[in-house]
Amino acid sequence: MKILVEKKRVEAVRADALLLYHFEGEKAQLPKTERIDRLTGGLIREVIKSGDFKGGLYQTALLYNHKGNPAKRILMVGLGKKGEFTLDRWRGTAAKGAQVLRDLGVKIFATPLVEGLTQRMSLETIAQGLVEGVSLGLYEFNELKTRNREKRRKVDKMFILEEEPRNLHAVQRGALTGETIVQGVYLARDLVSRPGNLQTPTMMARTAEGIAKECGLKLTVLEERDAKREGMGAFLAVARGSDEPAKFIVLEYEGRGNSSGTVVLVGKGITFDSGGISIKPSDRMQLMKNDMGGGAAVLATLQVAAKLRLPIRLVGIVPCTENLPSGKAYKPGDVITSLSGQTIEIVTTDAEGRLILADGLTYARRFKPDAIIDLATLTGSCIIALGDRVTGMLGNNGRLKTRVKRAAEFTGEKVWELPLWEDYQEQIKSDIADMKNMGGRSAGTITGAALLSRFVDKTPWVHLDIAGPVFTEKSLPYIPKGATGVGVRLLVHLLRDWTQ
Ligand code: BES
Ligand code: MN
Ligand code: ZN
């Protein structure tokens, strides 16, 4: 879909549809909505008066007019109560409108920005939110369907209407930022949606190569023999059961004027998690193609950060492998030596994420980072604790955690902190090694993070467990069911905030 900012009045739009908004229970219509109302001889007033359309959140009403309005149709979308309005509701409203229009077969539509809110958010943010809502809401993963390709309905163009010349620049900037971020979220969703046979570690490395070429990043892909030379015993233990070559991906972006320091992102890149020898039950095992969602978010964030030219040094590390059982696979009871030199007793081969992350985090420290953030679909316990819409956050640095929370509030990606008290270390003590890779049934998300904490030492670090929100079984306002791309908007916003 093409997105264009146009200096035009709503009355002059000749598109297939004009998308307009209304706050629930407000007597007054929004100024631009009202102008169209007058132009159409009270069409909008009438539908509100009839009670058929009240402006309830995400409620829609399709109107056809014969009077002076050159747009073929008007689609009204409800914004809900004015006092409850948020940026996230705005994304959802925009998504809802665009979805209804797409399903009608509309190719070109135009819309103004919601008015009267610049006290609470900047015009730039409103424009960014519109683009995010519309584009993220229209996402579909169709590349593996060969039938009815031509028949699929797709919006070609959206015009964002802004009539004030002095506002154009801000609206354009917001729209452009939104588009760049959306590209990243689309990439992450595509990577997660692709099944394990297609999105192998090799394909992950190819994706990284594409990003590196496109954005001028430095790429290092450690092959298994390189990993062996480095001593990445934890990463390689997991990789041993698979015939797909494992890849340890490192992407580096050097923003200009990078006085903001260095941030390293580490993403779990298990392209399929069968559990290994400690094999998972077979029902729903297919969902374990999502187990590289953290890695996908890291690759996508590097792409977006580079395209936005953020003034920061950013490194993305994604250890990629499958976790499969075989005659060569690592086993419960094995003791392995990680890149850090610390030894780990394997209690279950299904706690593989923390192993590849352990070596990822150790490698991250070579860059002398000011902060390390890891993202991983690490534990089913996180879904038990927080549900499937919420990211679990644990870390060793209050300031960094506050920054993550702030970014999450902006992007609407829910994050909730769990404690990481020293007490939990007890649970991963091993009788024969430095630690074991599972801490029992209680506090599973925390003991996972407790293991990771041993590989970052004092570096400010946050761990985000995205096992729940990596995909959704139900469509959400601007997240169609399937892969969500969780983490990309959060990380990008955090980094933008960081560099301001
Ligand atoms: N990838 C899984 C975690 C997961 C489970 C993500 C369900 C999304 C949905 C991870 O590798 C895993 O298997 N974790 C185990 C750890 C346990 C054995 C200590 C878990 O959560 O059961
Ligand atoms: Mn597992
Ligand atoms: Zn896993």
Short mmCIF file of C-alpha atoms and ligand atoms in Angstrom, two decimals:
data_model
loop_
_atom_site.label_atom_id
_atom_site.label_comp_id
_atom_site.label_asym_id
_atom_site.label_seq_id
_atom_site.Cartn_x
_atom_site.Cartn_y
_atom_site.Cartn_z
CA MET A 1 0.00 0.00 0.00
CA LYS A 2 1.22 3.47 -0.91
CA ILE A 3 0.82 6.18 1.70
CA LEU A 4 0.79 9.82 0.64
CA VAL A 5 0.38 12.97 2.68
CA GLU A 6 -1.76 15.43 0.72
CA LYS A 7 -2.48 19.10 1.26
CA LYS A 8 -6.15 18.90 0.55
CA ARG A 9 -9.49 19.65 2.17
CA VAL A 10 -11.78 16.74 3.05
CA GLU A 11 -14.46 18.26 0.81
CA ALA A 12 -12.23 17.89 -2.24
CA VAL A 13 -11.49 14.15 -1.96
CA ARG A 14 -12.40 12.05 -4.97
CA ALA A 15 -11.36 8.67 -3.60
CA ASP A 16 -13.35 5.43 -3.30
CA ALA A 17 -13.88 6.29 0.33
CA LEU A 18 -13.37 8.94 2.95
CA LEU A 19 -12.64 7.69 6.45
CA LEU A 20 -13.98 9.94 9.24
CA TYR A 21 -14.22 9.69 13.03
CA HIS A 22 -16.59 10.42 15.87
CA PHE A 23 -16.25 10.40 19.67
CA GLU A 24 -18.98 8.51 21.50
CA GLY A 25 -21.52 10.69 23.23
CA GLU A 26 -20.03 14.00 22.02
CA LYS A 27 -22.66 16.46 20.83
CA ALA A 28 -20.21 18.20 18.57
CA GLN A 29 -18.76 16.34 15.64
CA LEU A 30 -15.07 16.68 14.90
CA PRO A 31 -14.61 19.81 12.74
CA LYS A 32 -13.75 17.98 9.51
CA THR A 33 -16.47 15.39 10.03
CA GLU A 34 -18.92 18.22 10.53
CA ARG A 35 -17.87 19.93 7.32
CA ILE A 36 -18.67 16.75 5.38
CA ASP A 37 -21.91 16.47 7.33
CA ARG A 38 -22.92 19.92 6.14
CA LEU A 39 -21.82 19.20 2.59
CA THR A 40 -23.97 16.07 2.48
CA GLY A 41 -27.01 17.75 3.98
CA GLY A 42 -26.72 16.19 7.40
CA LEU A 43 -25.99 12.57 6.48
CA ILE A 44 -23.76 11.98 9.50
CA ARG A 45 -26.00 13.85 11.93
CA GLU A 46 -28.83 11.62 10.79
CA VAL A 47 -27.09 8.32 11.41
CA ILE A 48 -25.99 9.51 14.85
CA LYS A 49 -29.50 10.77 15.66
CA SER A 50 -31.05 7.48 14.58
CA GLY A 51 -28.97 5.73 17.22
CA ASP A 52 -27.55 3.32 14.66
CA PHE A 53 -24.08 4.79 15.08
CA LYS A 54 -23.02 6.18 18.42
CA GLY A 55 -19.29 6.38 17.94
CA GLY A 56 -18.62 3.46 20.25
CA LEU A 57 -15.05 2.21 20.08
CA TYR A 58 -14.38 0.53 16.69
CA GLN A 59 -18.06 0.78 15.70
CA THR A 60 -18.49 1.57 12.00
CA ALA A 61 -21.15 3.03 9.73
CA LEU A 62 -20.96 3.12 5.98
CA LEU A 63 -22.70 6.06 4.32
CA TYR A 64 -23.48 6.81 0.71
CA ASN A 65 -24.24 10.31 -0.40
CA HIS A 66 -25.63 11.89 -3.52
CA LYS A 67 -25.05 15.55 -2.65
CA GLY A 68 -21.94 17.65 -3.23
CA ASN A 69 -19.36 15.32 -1.69
CA PRO A 70 -17.09 13.90 -4.41
CA ALA A 71 -15.96 10.84 -2.39
CA LYS A 72 -17.91 7.69 -3.30
CA ARG A 73 -18.52 6.62 0.28
CA ILE A 74 -17.96 7.75 3.81
CA LEU A 75 -16.93 5.31 6.48
CA MET A 76 -17.46 6.52 10.03
CA VAL A 77 -15.46 4.82 12.77
CA GLY A 78 -16.16 5.28 16.45
CA LEU A 79 -13.33 6.52 18.69
CA GLY A 80 -15.09 5.59 21.93
CA LYS A 81 -15.36 8.04 24.83
CA LYS A 82 -13.15 11.09 24.50
CA GLY A 83 -11.86 10.84 28.07
CA GLU A 84 -10.74 7.24 27.50
CA PHE A 85 -9.00 7.89 24.23
CA THR A 86 -5.41 6.69 23.85
CA LEU A 87 -2.83 6.45 21.13
CA ASP A 88 -3.39 2.69 21.07
CA ARG A 89 -7.13 3.17 20.52
CA TRP A 90 -6.27 5.49 17.66
CA ARG A 91 -4.16 2.74 16.03
CA GLY A 92 -7.07 0.36 16.50
CA THR A 93 -9.62 2.78 15.06
CA ALA A 94 -7.50 3.36 11.98
CA ALA A 95 -7.00 -0.38 11.56
CA LYS A 96 -10.72 -1.09 11.87
CA GLY A 97 -11.59 1.52 9.25
CA ALA A 98 -8.98 0.22 6.83
CA GLN A 99 -10.08 -3.40 7.31
CA VAL A 100 -13.73 -2.60 6.59
CA LEU A 101 -12.72 -0.68 3.47
CA ARG A 102 -10.41 -3.46 2.30
CA ASP A 103 -13.18 -6.03 2.73
CA LEU A 104 -15.48 -3.81 0.64
CA GLY A 105 -12.92 -3.89 -2.15
CA VAL A 106 -11.91 -0.25 -1.80
CA LYS A 107 -8.61 0.53 -3.53
CA ILE A 108 -8.03 4.15 -2.60
CA PHE A 109 -9.16 5.99 0.49
CA ALA A 110 -8.39 9.24 2.21
CA THR A 111 -8.52 10.27 5.83
CA PRO A 112 -7.72 13.29 7.99
CA LEU A 113 -5.97 12.94 11.35
CA VAL A 114 -8.20 12.87 14.41
CA GLU A 115 -8.56 16.44 15.63
CA GLY A 116 -8.42 18.25 18.95
CA LEU A 117 -5.87 16.01 20.63
CA THR A 118 -2.61 17.82 20.02
CA GLN A 119 -2.59 18.82 23.69
CA ARG A 120 -2.09 15.16 24.54
CA MET A 121 0.03 13.91 21.66
CA SER A 122 1.93 15.60 18.86
CA LEU A 123 0.66 15.71 15.32
CA GLU A 124 3.70 13.68 14.34
CA THR A 125 2.74 10.94 16.79
CA ILE A 126 -0.87 10.95 15.57
CA ALA A 127 0.30 10.56 11.98
CA GLN A 128 2.69 7.76 12.96
CA GLY A 129 -0.12 6.04 14.87
CA LEU A 130 -2.43 6.25 11.86
CA VAL A 131 0.11 4.63 9.55
CA GLU A 132 0.93 1.94 12.11
CA GLY A 133 -2.73 1.15 12.77
CA VAL A 134 -3.75 0.99 9.12
CA SER A 135 -0.75 -0.96 7.86
CA LEU A 136 -0.41 -3.34 10.79
CA GLY A 137 -4.16 -3.97 10.70
CA LEU A 138 -4.05 -4.87 7.02
CA TYR A 139 -1.18 -7.36 7.38
CA GLU A 140 -1.74 -10.80 5.88
CA PHE A 141 0.61 -13.72 5.42
CA ASN A 142 -0.35 -15.15 2.06
CA GLU A 143 2.94 -16.13 0.44
CA LEU A 144 2.28 -19.86 0.82
CA LYS A 145 -1.26 -19.84 -0.62
CA THR A 146 -1.17 -20.51 -4.34
CA ARG A 147 -4.89 -20.26 -5.03
CA ASN A 148 -7.03 -17.16 -5.65
CA ARG A 149 -3.99 -14.90 -5.67
CA GLU A 150 -5.59 -12.29 -7.94
CA LYS A 151 -8.91 -12.31 -6.17
CA ARG A 152 -7.52 -11.19 -2.85
CA ARG A 153 -8.68 -7.72 -1.85
CA LYS A 154 -5.98 -5.17 -1.25
CA VAL A 155 -5.93 -1.46 -0.60
CA ASP A 156 -3.57 0.31 -3.02
CA LYS A 157 -3.36 3.79 -1.61
CA MET A 158 -4.09 5.89 1.44
CA PHE A 159 -4.07 9.68 1.37
CA ILE A 160 -3.49 11.43 4.68
CA LEU A 161 -5.23 14.78 4.46
CA GLU A 162 -3.69 17.84 6.06
CA GLU A 163 -4.78 21.29 5.01
CA GLU A 164 -2.52 23.45 7.21
CA PRO A 165 0.74 24.12 5.32
CA ARG A 166 2.64 24.60 8.58
CA ASN A 167 1.61 21.12 9.77
CA LEU A 168 2.59 19.24 6.64
CA HIS A 169 6.16 18.64 7.68
CA ALA A 170 5.27 17.04 11.01
CA VAL A 171 2.61 14.86 9.45
CA GLN A 172 5.00 13.72 6.74
CA ARG A 173 7.69 12.94 9.27
CA GLY A 174 5.32 10.93 11.44
CA ALA A 175 3.98 9.01 8.46
CA LEU A 176 7.47 8.19 7.25
CA THR A 177 8.60 7.01 10.68
CA GLY A 178 5.46 4.90 10.88
CA GLU A 179 6.12 3.32 7.50
CA THR A 180 9.70 2.45 8.41
CA ILE A 181 8.62 0.85 11.68
CA VAL A 182 5.80 -1.04 9.95
CA GLN A 183 8.28 -2.52 7.47
CA GLY A 184 10.20 -3.90 10.43
CA VAL A 185 7.11 -5.33 12.08
CA TYR A 186 6.07 -6.90 8.76
CA LEU A 187 9.50 -8.49 8.47
CA ALA A 188 9.30 -9.92 11.98
CA ARG A 189 5.77 -11.22 11.37
CA ASP A 190 6.83 -12.85 8.10
CA LEU A 191 9.81 -14.55 9.73
CA VAL A 192 7.68 -15.90 12.57
CA SER A 193 4.84 -16.95 10.24
CA ARG A 194 7.14 -18.96 7.99
CA PRO A 195 7.28 -22.59 9.01
CA GLY A 196 10.38 -24.34 10.28
CA ASN A 197 11.14 -26.07 7.00
CA LEU A 198 11.37 -22.71 5.21
CA GLN A 199 12.69 -20.38 7.91
CA THR A 200 15.75 -22.45 8.81
CA PRO A 201 18.87 -21.03 10.49
CA THR A 202 20.34 -20.71 6.99
CA MET A 203 17.35 -18.62 5.92
CA MET A 204 17.69 -16.49 9.04
CA ALA A 205 21.29 -15.78 8.03
CA ARG A 206 20.13 -14.92 4.49
CA THR A 207 17.58 -12.52 5.91
CA ALA A 208 20.32 -10.89 7.97
CA GLU A 209 22.44 -10.65 4.82
CA GLY A 210 19.61 -8.89 3.01
CA ILE A 211 19.26 -6.37 5.83
CA ALA A 212 23.01 -5.84 5.99
CA LYS A 213 23.20 -5.09 2.25
CA GLU A 214 20.14 -2.89 2.22
CA CYS A 215 21.10 -0.85 5.26
CA GLY A 216 24.89 -0.93 5.08
CA LEU A 217 25.41 -2.96 8.25
CA LYS A 218 28.33 -5.16 9.17
CA LEU A 219 27.35 -8.81 9.23
CA THR A 220 29.22 -11.72 10.79
CA VAL A 221 27.77 -15.20 10.60
CA LEU A 222 29.61 -17.73 12.72
CA GLU A 223 29.30 -21.24 11.27
CA GLU A 224 29.38 -24.23 13.61
CA ARG A 225 33.14 -24.63 13.13
CA ASP A 226 33.65 -20.96 14.09
CA ALA A 227 31.42 -21.41 17.11
CA LYS A 228 33.50 -24.43 18.08
CA ARG A 229 36.72 -22.44 17.80
CA GLU A 230 35.19 -19.73 19.98
CA GLY A 231 34.09 -22.28 22.56
CA MET A 232 30.33 -21.79 22.32
CA GLY A 233 29.58 -25.10 24.00
CA ALA A 234 26.06 -24.17 25.09
CA PHE A 235 24.92 -23.02 21.66
CA LEU A 236 26.53 -26.02 19.97
CA ALA A 237 25.02 -28.51 22.42
CA VAL A 238 21.55 -27.46 21.33
CA ALA A 239 22.54 -27.53 17.65
CA ARG A 240 23.92 -31.06 17.78
CA GLY A 241 20.62 -32.88 17.26
CA SER A 242 19.82 -31.04 14.05
CA ASP A 243 21.04 -31.64 10.50
CA GLU A 244 20.35 -28.01 9.60
CA PRO A 245 23.59 -26.04 9.98
CA ALA A 246 23.35 -23.67 12.95
CA LYS A 247 24.19 -19.99 12.45
CA PHE A 248 25.30 -17.46 15.04
CA ILE A 249 24.32 -14.12 13.51
CA VAL A 250 25.88 -10.79 14.48
CA LEU A 251 24.66 -7.56 12.84
CA GLU A 252 26.34 -4.26 13.67
CA TYR A 253 25.03 -0.77 13.04
CA GLU A 254 27.16 2.29 13.71
CA GLY A 255 24.93 5.32 13.81
CA ARG A 256 26.56 8.66 13.18
CA GLY A 257 27.22 10.84 16.18
CA ASN A 258 26.77 7.77 18.31
CA SER A 259 27.43 9.55 21.59
CA SER A 260 24.44 7.68 23.00
CA GLY A 261 26.62 4.63 23.53
CA THR A 262 26.26 0.98 22.62
CA VAL A 263 23.22 -1.24 22.99
CA VAL A 264 23.34 -4.96 22.22
CA LEU A 265 20.14 -6.85 21.44
CA VAL A 266 20.15 -10.64 21.73
CA GLY A 267 17.28 -12.66 20.27
CA LYS A 268 16.43 -16.33 20.67
CA GLY A 269 16.56 -17.93 17.22
CA ILE A 270 15.25 -21.48 17.65
CA THR A 271 13.64 -22.05 14.24
CA PHE A 272 11.87 -25.11 15.59
CA ASP A 273 11.71 -26.40 19.15
CA SER A 274 10.65 -30.03 19.45
CA GLY A 275 12.06 -30.14 22.96
CA GLY A 276 14.90 -32.40 21.80
CA ILE A 277 15.37 -35.68 23.69
CA SER A 278 13.04 -34.25 26.37
CA ILE A 279 10.48 -34.15 23.59
CA LYS A 280 7.34 -32.05 23.84
CA PRO A 281 3.82 -33.49 23.56
CA SER A 282 2.79 -33.50 19.90
CA ASP A 283 -0.39 -31.48 20.17
CA ARG A 284 0.39 -27.85 19.40
CA MET A 285 4.04 -28.68 18.80
CA GLN A 286 3.59 -26.97 15.43
CA LEU A 287 3.46 -23.65 17.30
CA MET A 288 7.14 -24.09 18.11
CA LYS A 289 7.99 -22.64 14.70
CA ASN A 290 7.42 -19.36 16.60
CA ASP A 291 10.45 -20.00 18.77
CA MET A 292 12.60 -17.56 16.80
CA GLY A 293 10.28 -14.63 17.52
CA GLY A 294 12.92 -12.91 19.64
CA GLY A 295 15.53 -13.26 16.91
CA ALA A 296 13.08 -11.97 14.32
CA ALA A 297 12.40 -8.87 16.43
CA VAL A 298 16.14 -8.24 16.82
CA LEU A 299 16.85 -8.46 13.08
CA ALA A 300 13.87 -6.23 12.29
CA THR A 301 14.89 -3.66 14.91
CA LEU A 302 18.35 -3.37 13.38
CA GLN A 303 16.75 -2.72 10.01
CA VAL A 304 14.48 -0.01 11.39
CA ALA A 305 17.20 1.64 13.52
CA ALA A 306 19.46 1.88 10.48
CA LYS A 307 16.71 3.24 8.24
CA LEU A 308 15.79 5.85 10.84
CA ARG A 309 19.50 6.67 11.14
CA LEU A 310 19.37 6.57 14.93
CA PRO A 311 22.56 8.06 16.40
CA ILE A 312 23.60 5.01 18.36
CA ARG A 313 25.83 1.97 18.08
CA LEU A 314 23.56 -1.03 17.93
CA VAL A 315 24.50 -4.70 17.74
CA GLY A 316 22.07 -7.54 17.11
CA ILE A 317 23.00 -11.10 18.07
CA VAL A 318 20.80 -14.01 17.03
CA PRO A 319 21.97 -17.57 17.75
CA CYS A 320 19.97 -19.74 15.33
CA THR A 321 19.43 -23.49 15.43
CA GLU A 322 16.74 -26.14 15.61
CA ASN A 323 16.21 -28.17 18.77
CA LEU A 324 15.68 -31.79 17.66
CA PRO A 325 16.26 -35.27 19.03
CA SER A 326 18.68 -37.59 17.20
CA GLY A 327 21.53 -40.01 17.85
CA LYS A 328 23.86 -37.02 18.09
CA ALA A 329 21.59 -34.84 20.21
CA TYR A 330 22.59 -33.55 23.65
CA LYS A 331 20.97 -35.41 26.52
CA PRO A 332 19.54 -34.87 29.99
CA GLY A 333 22.40 -35.32 32.44
CA ASP A 334 25.05 -33.95 30.07
CA VAL A 335 27.29 -31.20 31.37
CA ILE A 336 28.33 -28.59 28.87
CA THR A 337 30.83 -25.74 28.97
CA SER A 338 29.51 -22.38 27.84
CA LEU A 339 31.45 -19.64 26.06
CA SER A 340 31.88 -17.91 29.42
CA GLY A 341 33.63 -20.99 30.81
CA GLN A 342 30.80 -21.70 33.24
CA THR A 343 29.47 -25.26 33.18
CA ILE A 344 25.79 -26.18 32.93
CA GLU A 345 24.15 -29.46 33.83
CA ILE A 346 21.35 -30.32 31.43
CA VAL A 347 18.22 -31.39 33.29
CA THR A 348 15.97 -31.07 30.28
CA THR A 349 16.89 -30.50 26.65
CA ASP A 350 13.67 -28.48 26.34
CA ALA A 351 15.21 -25.59 28.28
CA GLU A 352 17.36 -24.83 25.23
CA GLY A 353 16.64 -21.14 24.83
CA ARG A 354 18.60 -20.11 27.90
CA LEU A 355 21.57 -22.15 26.64
CA ILE A 356 21.88 -20.44 23.28
CA LEU A 357 21.19 -17.08 24.97
CA ALA A 358 23.92 -17.76 27.54
CA ASP A 359 26.50 -17.82 24.74
CA GLY A 360 24.73 -14.92 23.00
CA LEU A 361 24.94 -12.79 26.15
CA THR A 362 28.58 -13.68 26.74
CA TYR A 363 29.39 -12.71 23.16
CA ALA A 364 27.45 -9.46 23.65
CA ARG A 365 29.87 -8.36 26.36
CA ARG A 366 32.69 -8.13 23.81
CA PHE A 367 31.07 -4.95 22.54
CA LYS A 368 31.37 -3.34 26.00
CA PRO A 369 27.73 -2.35 25.86
CA ASP A 370 25.98 0.24 28.00
CA ALA A 371 22.95 -2.04 27.93
CA ILE A 372 22.00 -5.54 26.83
CA ILE A 373 18.40 -6.43 26.06
CA ASP A 374 17.42 -9.98 25.20
CA LEU A 375 14.12 -11.14 23.72
CA ALA A 376 13.03 -14.73 23.85
CA THR A 377 10.07 -17.06 23.74
CA LEU A 378 11.68 -18.57 26.79
CA THR A 379 9.08 -20.13 29.04
CA GLY A 380 5.56 -21.52 28.93
CA SER A 381 5.41 -20.42 32.60
CA CYS A 382 5.32 -16.82 31.46
CA ILE A 383 1.99 -17.52 29.76
CA ILE A 384 0.73 -19.20 32.93
CA ALA A 385 1.82 -16.19 35.00
CA LEU A 386 0.82 -13.26 32.78
CA GLY A 387 -1.39 -14.62 30.00
CA ASP A 388 -0.70 -14.58 26.31
CA ARG A 389 -0.78 -10.82 25.66
CA VAL A 390 1.91 -9.75 28.07
CA THR A 391 5.69 -9.71 27.91
CA GLY A 392 7.48 -10.66 31.11
CA MET A 393 10.37 -8.38 32.05
CA LEU A 394 13.25 -9.14 34.37
CA GLY A 395 16.58 -7.42 34.75
CA ASN A 396 19.36 -6.11 36.91
CA ASN A 397 19.03 -2.37 36.35
CA GLY A 398 16.20 -0.12 37.49
CA ARG A 399 16.85 2.68 35.00
CA LEU A 400 16.84 0.33 32.04
CA LYS A 401 13.65 -1.35 33.23
CA THR A 402 11.98 2.05 33.60
CA ARG A 403 12.97 2.91 30.04
CA VAL A 404 11.47 -0.31 28.75
CA LYS A 405 8.24 0.31 30.66
CA ARG A 406 8.02 3.82 29.25
CA ALA A 407 8.53 2.58 25.70
CA ALA A 408 5.93 -0.14 26.22
CA GLU A 409 3.37 2.39 27.37
CA PHE A 410 3.89 4.34 24.18
CA THR A 411 3.68 1.38 21.82
CA GLY A 412 0.85 -0.41 23.62
CA GLU A 413 2.89 -3.61 23.95
CA LYS A 414 2.12 -4.69 27.48
CA VAL A 415 5.14 -5.43 29.65
CA TRP A 416 5.04 -6.57 33.29
CA GLU A 417 7.97 -6.92 35.63
CA LEU A 418 8.70 -10.05 37.60
CA PRO A 419 11.23 -10.07 40.46
CA LEU A 420 14.71 -11.45 40.11
CA TRP A 421 15.77 -11.71 43.74
CA GLU A 422 18.95 -13.53 44.63
CA ASP A 423 16.82 -16.21 46.38
CA TYR A 424 15.86 -17.76 43.05
CA GLN A 425 19.47 -18.64 42.23
CA GLU A 426 19.11 -21.41 44.77
CA GLN A 427 16.75 -23.28 42.43
CA ILE A 428 19.32 -23.65 39.65
CA LYS A 429 22.18 -24.88 41.81
CA SER A 430 23.68 -28.11 40.48
CA ASP A 431 25.44 -30.85 42.43
CA ILE A 432 28.01 -31.43 39.72
CA ALA A 433 28.24 -28.23 37.65
CA ASP A 434 28.11 -24.43 38.09
CA MET A 435 24.35 -24.46 37.47
CA LYS A 436 21.58 -26.55 35.97
CA ASN A 437 19.31 -25.50 33.15
CA MET A 438 16.02 -25.94 34.96
CA GLY A 439 14.88 -24.81 38.38
CA GLY A 440 11.83 -26.96 38.98
CA ARG A 441 8.17 -26.18 38.47
CA SER A 442 7.83 -23.03 40.53
CA ALA A 443 8.75 -19.59 39.20
CA GLY A 444 9.81 -21.00 35.83
CA THR A 445 10.11 -17.64 34.10
CA ILE A 446 12.20 -16.25 36.91
CA THR A 447 14.61 -19.20 37.17
CA GLY A 448 15.10 -18.95 33.39
CA ALA A 449 16.09 -15.31 33.81
CA ALA A 450 18.19 -16.21 36.86
CA LEU A 451 20.32 -18.45 34.66
CA LEU A 452 20.69 -15.71 32.05
CA SER A 453 21.75 -13.19 34.72
CA ARG A 454 24.89 -15.24 35.31
CA PHE A 455 26.10 -14.41 31.82
CA VAL A 456 25.74 -10.63 31.90
CA ASP A 457 27.45 -9.95 35.20
CA LYS A 458 27.16 -6.22 36.01
CA THR A 459 26.21 -4.94 32.56
CA PRO A 460 22.78 -3.25 32.70
CA TRP A 461 20.50 -5.89 31.24
CA VAL A 462 16.86 -6.61 30.65
CA HIS A 463 15.32 -9.93 29.61
CA LEU A 464 11.95 -9.90 27.83
CA ASP A 465 10.04 -13.18 27.80
CA ILE A 466 7.71 -12.96 24.79
CA ALA A 467 6.41 -16.56 24.86
CA GLY A 468 2.83 -15.24 25.21
CA PRO A 469 2.55 -12.31 22.82
CA VAL A 470 4.74 -13.68 20.00
CA PHE A 471 1.59 -14.75 18.28
CA THR A 472 -2.14 -14.38 18.85
CA GLU A 473 -4.94 -16.86 18.27
CA LYS A 474 -7.54 -14.09 18.17
CA SER A 475 -7.34 -10.99 16.02
CA LEU A 476 -6.65 -7.86 18.04
CA PRO A 477 -7.53 -4.35 16.83
CA TYR A 478 -4.41 -3.85 14.72
CA ILE A 479 -2.87 -7.30 15.05
CA PRO A 480 -4.55 -9.87 12.82
CA LYS A 481 -4.40 -13.38 14.24
CA GLY A 482 -1.03 -15.06 13.83
CA ALA A 483 2.45 -13.65 14.29
CA THR A 484 2.43 -10.26 16.04
CA GLY A 485 5.93 -8.90 15.48
CA VAL A 486 6.02 -8.13 19.20
CA GLY A 487 9.10 -6.28 20.41
CA VAL A 488 10.00 -4.41 17.25
CA ARG A 489 7.99 -1.27 18.01
CA LEU A 490 9.00 -1.48 21.65
CA LEU A 491 12.72 -1.68 20.93
CA VAL A 492 12.62 0.97 18.23
CA HIS A 493 10.80 3.38 20.50
CA LEU A 494 13.17 2.65 23.35
CA LEU A 495 16.15 3.40 21.09
CA ARG A 496 14.58 6.57 19.68
CA ASP A 497 13.89 7.73 23.22
CA TRP A 498 17.43 6.77 24.24
CA THR A 499 18.99 8.99 21.62
CA GLN A 500 16.88 12.06 22.29
N1 BES B 1 10.10 -22.42 23.53
C1 BES B 1 9.75 -22.95 24.79
C2 BES B 1 8.85 -22.00 25.58
C3 BES B 1 7.45 -21.80 25.07
C4 BES B 1 6.45 -22.66 25.44
C5 BES B 1 7.15 -20.73 24.27
C6 BES B 1 5.15 -22.45 24.98
C7 BES B 1 5.87 -20.51 23.81
C8 BES B 1 4.87 -21.39 24.18
C9 BES B 1 10.98 -23.22 25.63
O1 BES B 1 12.10 -23.62 24.94
C10 BES B 1 10.63 -24.31 26.58
O2 BES B 1 10.40 -25.38 26.14
N2 BES B 1 10.61 -23.97 27.86
C11 BES B 1 10.30 -24.90 28.87
C12 BES B 1 11.30 -24.71 29.98
C13 BES B 1 11.22 -25.74 31.06
C14 BES B 1 11.49 -27.12 30.49
C15 BES B 1 12.22 -25.39 32.12
C16 BES B 1 8.88 -24.63 29.35
O3 BES B 1 8.49 -23.45 29.42
O4 BES B 1 8.16 -25.59 29.59
MN MN B 2 12.16 -25.72 24.63
ZN ZN B 3 12.21 -23.01 23.03
#
